[in-house]
C-alpha cells in the first residue's frame, strides 16, 4: 500500500530566503507513519529544496514539457526534472488547463513522457463550477482521466488529483461526501481500465488544517494536494498530521 501523500504545491510563491525560512521552521516535523510529505516548489528552488528536505520527504515539479529535449525556450523537460531530484510531476493542474490553455491532448503527451522518464505523474482532473451545476462532473472528470492516461493506460506508477476548479484558491471546499463520490468514480474507472493498481487519488481545493481530517477520513481519499495552506510550515504540518 502506498503511503497517504500530502503534497505542497507552492505555485509561483517563495524566494530562496523564504524557502530556507520554511524549512528551518519545518525542521524535523515528524510525518506520521504511513504518510509522505512531498514539496512542489517553483523550478529555480528545486535544488535548494532537495538539499533542505528531511529524509523520507520527496520532491516534485509543478509542470513539464512533453518533449524529452529540444528548442523550447522557457520550458523544462522531464529528464531534467528527474536529474534535479524530482520523484513526481504535477500534470494538468487547473491553472495549466484554464490559465495557460493546456488541452487534454497535450496533457496526455506530457503524461506519456513523464512515465517514460521515470517520474511519477500526478494527473490533475476537475470540473468547473458550471459543469458541476449542469450535472456534468463525472463525465468531465472521467473524460480528463481517460485522455490523460492515453490509449494504453499504465497499470501503475502514477497518481491522480481530483481538484474541483471552483474549490482551488477560493476557500470553498468540496464536502467530503461530494469528493468521496468523485473519488469512487475515479477508482472504479481505473479498475475498469485495469490501470493504476497502486494509484492514489488525492483531493485538492482549499484544504486547510480544519478540514483536512474529514477529507482524509473519506473513503477513496488517499492524500491531499495543498496550495495556499502549504506555504506556512505550521499549517502544512497540521495538515500532514491531520487525523493521525
Ligand atoms: C492547488 O494548488 O492545487 C490547490 C488546491 O490550491 P488551494 O489549496 O490554495 O486551493
Short mmCIF file of C-alpha atoms and ligand atoms in Angstrom, two decimals:
data_model
loop_
_atom_site.label_atom_id
_atom_site.label_comp_id
_atom_site.label_asym_id
_atom_site.label_seq_id
_atom_site.Cartn_x
_atom_site.Cartn_y
_atom_site.Cartn_z
CA UNK A 1 0.00 0.00 0.00
CA UNK A 2 1.43 3.41 -0.98
CA UNK A 3 1.62 5.97 1.86
CA UNK A 4 -1.00 8.68 2.11
CA UNK A 5 0.52 11.54 0.10
CA UNK A 6 0.29 15.10 1.39
CA UNK A 7 1.62 17.36 -1.36
CA UNK A 8 2.59 21.04 -1.05
CA UNK A 9 2.05 22.98 -4.30
CA UNK A 10 3.92 26.23 -3.77
CA UNK A 11 2.84 27.58 -7.19
CA UNK A 12 4.78 30.78 -8.03
CA UNK A 13 5.49 31.67 -4.41
CA UNK A 14 8.65 31.87 -2.28
CA UNK A 15 12.17 33.12 -2.78
CA UNK A 16 15.34 31.30 -1.80
CA UNK A 17 15.32 33.05 1.58
CA UNK A 18 11.65 32.18 2.14
CA UNK A 19 12.23 28.53 1.26
CA UNK A 20 15.12 28.40 3.73
CA UNK A 21 12.93 30.01 6.41
CA UNK A 22 10.15 27.48 5.69
CA UNK A 23 12.48 24.51 6.17
CA UNK A 24 14.13 25.90 9.28
CA UNK A 25 10.67 26.12 10.87
CA UNK A 26 9.61 22.81 9.33
CA UNK A 27 12.75 21.26 10.84
CA UNK A 28 12.26 17.66 11.68
CA UNK A 29 8.46 17.68 11.54
CA UNK A 30 7.50 14.14 12.28
CA UNK A 31 5.49 12.94 9.32
CA UNK A 32 3.26 10.21 10.79
CA UNK A 33 3.94 6.61 9.76
CA UNK A 34 2.04 5.72 6.63
CA UNK A 35 2.19 9.31 5.32
CA UNK A 36 4.52 11.01 2.86
CA UNK A 37 5.10 14.76 2.59
CA UNK A 38 6.09 16.00 -0.87
CA UNK A 39 7.06 19.52 -1.97
CA UNK A 40 6.43 21.11 -5.36
CA UNK A 41 8.37 24.39 -5.38
CA UNK A 42 8.90 26.65 -8.41
CA UNK A 43 11.64 25.34 -10.75
CA UNK A 44 14.51 27.56 -9.55
CA UNK A 45 14.02 26.30 -5.98
CA UNK A 46 14.07 22.56 -6.77
CA UNK A 47 17.77 22.01 -5.99
CA UNK A 48 17.65 24.04 -2.81
CA UNK A 49 14.52 22.27 -1.55
CA UNK A 50 16.12 18.92 -2.41
CA UNK A 51 19.04 19.86 -0.12
CA UNK A 52 16.81 21.08 2.70
CA UNK A 53 14.30 18.21 2.65
CA UNK A 54 14.33 15.92 5.67
CA UNK A 55 14.96 12.24 4.90
CA UNK A 56 11.96 10.41 3.52
CA UNK A 57 10.24 13.55 2.22
CA UNK A 58 10.04 13.95 -1.52
CA UNK A 59 10.30 16.48 -4.31
CA UNK A 60 8.15 17.17 -7.34
CA UNK A 61 7.72 19.71 -10.12
CA UNK A 62 4.58 21.65 -11.00
CA UNK A 63 4.72 21.04 -14.74
CA UNK A 64 6.94 19.71 -17.53
CA UNK A 65 7.16 19.82 -21.32
CA UNK A 66 6.09 16.81 -23.37
CA UNK A 67 9.33 16.62 -25.40
CA UNK A 68 12.39 14.91 -23.94
CA UNK A 69 14.54 17.85 -25.09
CA UNK A 70 14.52 20.48 -27.80
CA UNK A 71 14.32 24.11 -28.79
CA UNK A 72 11.54 25.08 -26.40
CA UNK A 73 12.63 28.31 -24.77
CA UNK A 74 11.35 28.70 -21.24
CA UNK A 75 10.25 25.08 -20.84
CA UNK A 76 11.63 22.29 -18.63
CA UNK A 77 11.89 18.61 -19.57
CA UNK A 78 11.02 15.51 -17.58
CA UNK A 79 14.57 14.05 -17.78
CA UNK A 80 15.94 17.32 -16.39
CA UNK A 81 13.44 17.21 -13.52
CA UNK A 82 14.45 13.65 -12.78
CA UNK A 83 18.09 14.75 -12.82
CA UNK A 84 17.24 17.56 -10.36
CA UNK A 85 15.95 15.00 -7.88
CA UNK A 86 12.22 15.05 -8.56
CA UNK A 87 10.16 11.94 -7.90
CA UNK A 88 6.88 13.49 -9.03
CA UNK A 89 5.47 15.91 -11.57
CA UNK A 90 2.02 17.54 -11.47
CA UNK A 91 0.33 17.47 -14.87
CA UNK A 92 -2.88 19.13 -15.95
CA UNK A 93 -3.23 21.34 -12.88
CA UNK A 94 -6.30 23.51 -13.37
CA UNK A 95 -4.11 26.62 -13.68
CA UNK A 96 -2.27 24.93 -16.56
CA UNK A 97 -5.57 23.95 -18.18
CA UNK A 98 -7.54 27.13 -17.64
CA UNK A 99 -4.93 29.90 -17.41
CA UNK A 100 -2.36 28.53 -19.89
CA UNK A 101 -4.79 26.72 -22.19
CA UNK A 102 -3.32 23.22 -21.99
CA UNK A 103 -5.73 20.74 -23.50
CA UNK A 104 -6.26 17.03 -22.87
CA UNK A 105 -4.13 16.04 -25.87
CA UNK A 106 -1.14 17.96 -24.59
CA UNK A 107 -1.58 16.76 -21.02
CA UNK A 108 -1.77 13.18 -22.30
CA UNK A 109 1.51 13.67 -24.20
CA UNK A 110 3.15 15.05 -21.05
CA UNK A 111 1.88 12.06 -19.08
CA UNK A 112 3.50 9.60 -21.52
CA UNK A 113 6.80 11.48 -21.38
CA UNK A 114 6.81 11.66 -17.58
CA UNK A 115 6.22 7.91 -17.32
CA UNK A 116 8.97 7.23 -19.84
CA UNK A 117 11.35 9.48 -17.88
CA UNK A 118 10.91 7.65 -14.59
CA UNK A 119 8.87 10.38 -12.91
CA UNK A 120 5.61 9.55 -11.15
CA UNK A 121 3.00 11.85 -12.70
CA UNK A 122 0.14 13.20 -10.62
CA UNK A 123 -2.58 13.77 -13.20
CA UNK A 124 -4.92 16.56 -12.06
CA UNK A 125 -8.57 16.46 -13.07
CA UNK A 126 -11.55 18.54 -12.04
CA UNK A 127 -14.71 20.23 -13.19
CA UNK A 128 -15.61 23.92 -13.49
CA UNK A 129 -18.48 25.31 -11.44
CA UNK A 130 -20.85 25.48 -14.41
CA UNK A 131 -20.02 21.88 -15.31
CA UNK A 132 -20.88 20.80 -11.75
CA UNK A 133 -24.09 22.82 -11.80
CA UNK A 134 -25.04 21.22 -15.11
CA UNK A 135 -24.59 17.76 -13.54
CA UNK A 136 -21.58 17.03 -15.73
CA UNK A 137 -18.95 16.46 -13.02
CA UNK A 138 -18.36 12.77 -13.66
CA UNK A 139 -18.27 12.88 -17.47
CA UNK A 140 -15.84 15.82 -17.35
CA UNK A 141 -13.56 14.27 -14.74
CA UNK A 142 -13.57 10.79 -16.26
CA UNK A 143 -13.03 12.25 -19.73
CA UNK A 144 -9.95 14.14 -18.48
CA UNK A 145 -8.78 10.96 -16.79
CA UNK A 146 -9.04 8.83 -19.94
CA UNK A 147 -7.45 11.47 -22.15
CA UNK A 148 -4.60 11.97 -19.68
CA UNK A 149 -3.84 8.26 -19.33
CA UNK A 150 -3.91 7.70 -23.07
CA UNK A 151 -4.93 4.69 -25.15
CA UNK A 152 -2.80 2.24 -23.17
CA UNK A 153 -3.22 3.28 -19.54
CA UNK A 154 -0.27 2.07 -17.46
CA UNK A 155 -1.01 -0.48 -14.78
CA UNK A 156 0.89 1.52 -12.15
CA UNK A 157 3.38 4.29 -11.42
CA UNK A 158 1.08 7.32 -11.35
CA UNK A 159 -1.37 9.13 -9.07
CA UNK A 160 -4.47 11.24 -9.69
CA UNK A 161 -5.51 14.50 -8.01
CA UNK A 162 -9.19 15.39 -8.05
CA UNK A 163 -9.35 19.17 -7.79
CA UNK A 164 -12.75 20.77 -8.45
CA UNK A 165 -11.75 24.02 -10.14
CA UNK A 166 -14.30 26.04 -8.16
CA UNK A 167 -12.57 24.95 -4.93
CA UNK A 168 -8.99 25.94 -5.84
CA UNK A 169 -7.82 29.02 -4.02
CA UNK A 170 -11.40 30.11 -3.35
CA UNK A 171 -11.88 28.96 0.23
CA UNK A 172 -14.78 26.77 -0.98
CA UNK A 173 -14.02 23.16 -0.21
CA UNK A 174 -15.92 20.18 -1.63
CA UNK A 175 -17.99 18.42 1.01
CA UNK A 176 -16.33 15.12 1.89
CA UNK A 177 -19.40 13.31 0.58
CA UNK A 178 -19.09 15.02 -2.84
CA UNK A 179 -15.34 14.43 -3.02
CA UNK A 180 -15.93 10.81 -1.99
CA UNK A 181 -18.38 10.28 -4.83
CA UNK A 182 -15.91 11.54 -7.44
CA UNK A 183 -13.01 9.61 -5.90
CA UNK A 184 -15.07 6.41 -6.00
CA UNK A 185 -15.89 7.04 -9.67
CA UNK A 186 -12.20 7.61 -10.49
CA UNK A 187 -11.15 4.45 -8.65
CA UNK A 188 -13.92 2.45 -10.34
CA UNK A 189 -12.90 3.79 -13.74
CA UNK A 190 -9.26 2.87 -13.18
CA UNK A 191 -10.32 -0.63 -12.16
CA UNK A 192 -12.43 -0.90 -15.29
CA UNK A 193 -9.43 0.07 -17.40
CA UNK A 194 -7.19 -2.34 -15.49
CA UNK A 195 -4.93 0.65 -14.79
CA UNK A 196 -3.19 2.26 -11.84
CA UNK A 197 -3.11 -0.62 -9.40
CA UNK A 198 -1.02 1.48 -6.99
CA UNK A 199 -2.60 4.85 -7.91
CA UNK A 200 -3.56 7.16 -5.09
CA UNK A 201 -6.39 9.62 -5.61
CA UNK A 202 -5.63 12.91 -3.86
CA UNK A 203 -8.16 15.63 -3.12
CA UNK A 204 -7.21 19.27 -3.69
CA UNK A 205 -9.08 22.56 -3.33
CA UNK A 206 -8.93 24.86 -0.29
CA UNK A 207 -7.58 22.18 2.04
CA UNK A 208 -6.87 23.74 5.44
CA UNK A 209 -5.91 22.37 8.87
CA UNK A 210 -9.58 22.45 9.94
CA UNK A 211 -10.97 20.39 7.04
CA UNK A 212 -8.04 18.02 6.37
CA UNK A 213 -9.07 15.31 8.87
CA UNK A 214 -12.58 14.95 7.46
CA UNK A 215 -11.25 14.80 3.91
CA UNK A 216 -8.58 12.23 4.79
CA UNK A 217 -11.20 10.13 6.59
CA UNK A 218 -13.34 9.99 3.43
CA UNK A 219 -13.23 6.60 1.70
CA UNK A 220 -11.26 6.82 -1.54
CA UNK A 221 -9.23 9.89 -0.47
CA UNK A 222 -5.60 8.72 -0.43
CA UNK A 223 -3.94 12.08 0.10
CA UNK A 224 -4.22 15.83 -0.31
CA UNK A 225 -2.85 18.39 -2.76
CA UNK A 226 -2.49 21.64 -0.87
CA UNK A 227 -1.85 25.08 -2.34
CA UNK A 228 -2.23 28.17 -0.14
CA UNK A 229 -2.13 26.34 3.19
CA UNK A 230 1.17 24.64 2.29
CA UNK A 231 3.08 27.93 2.29
CA UNK A 232 3.10 28.18 6.07
CA UNK A 233 5.06 25.47 7.90
CA UNK A 234 2.69 25.31 10.89
CA UNK A 235 -0.42 24.93 8.76
CA UNK A 236 1.18 22.39 6.41
CA UNK A 237 2.46 20.43 9.42
CA UNK A 238 -1.05 20.37 10.88
CA UNK A 239 -2.48 19.11 7.56
CA UNK A 240 0.26 16.48 7.26
CA UNK A 241 -0.62 15.14 10.71
CA UNK A 242 -4.41 15.62 10.46
CA UNK A 243 -6.42 12.74 11.83
CA UNK A 244 -3.36 10.56 12.51
C1 LIG B 1 -3.69 23.66 -5.69
O1 LIG B 1 -2.85 24.49 -5.96
O2 LIG B 1 -3.63 22.57 -6.26
C2 LIG B 1 -4.72 23.97 -4.70
C3 LIG B 1 -5.58 23.05 -4.42
O3 LIG B 1 -4.72 25.24 -4.15
P1 LIG B 1 -5.52 25.70 -2.81
O4 LIG B 1 -5.22 24.66 -1.76
O5 LIG B 1 -4.94 27.03 -2.48
O6 LIG B 1 -6.97 25.73 -3.15
#
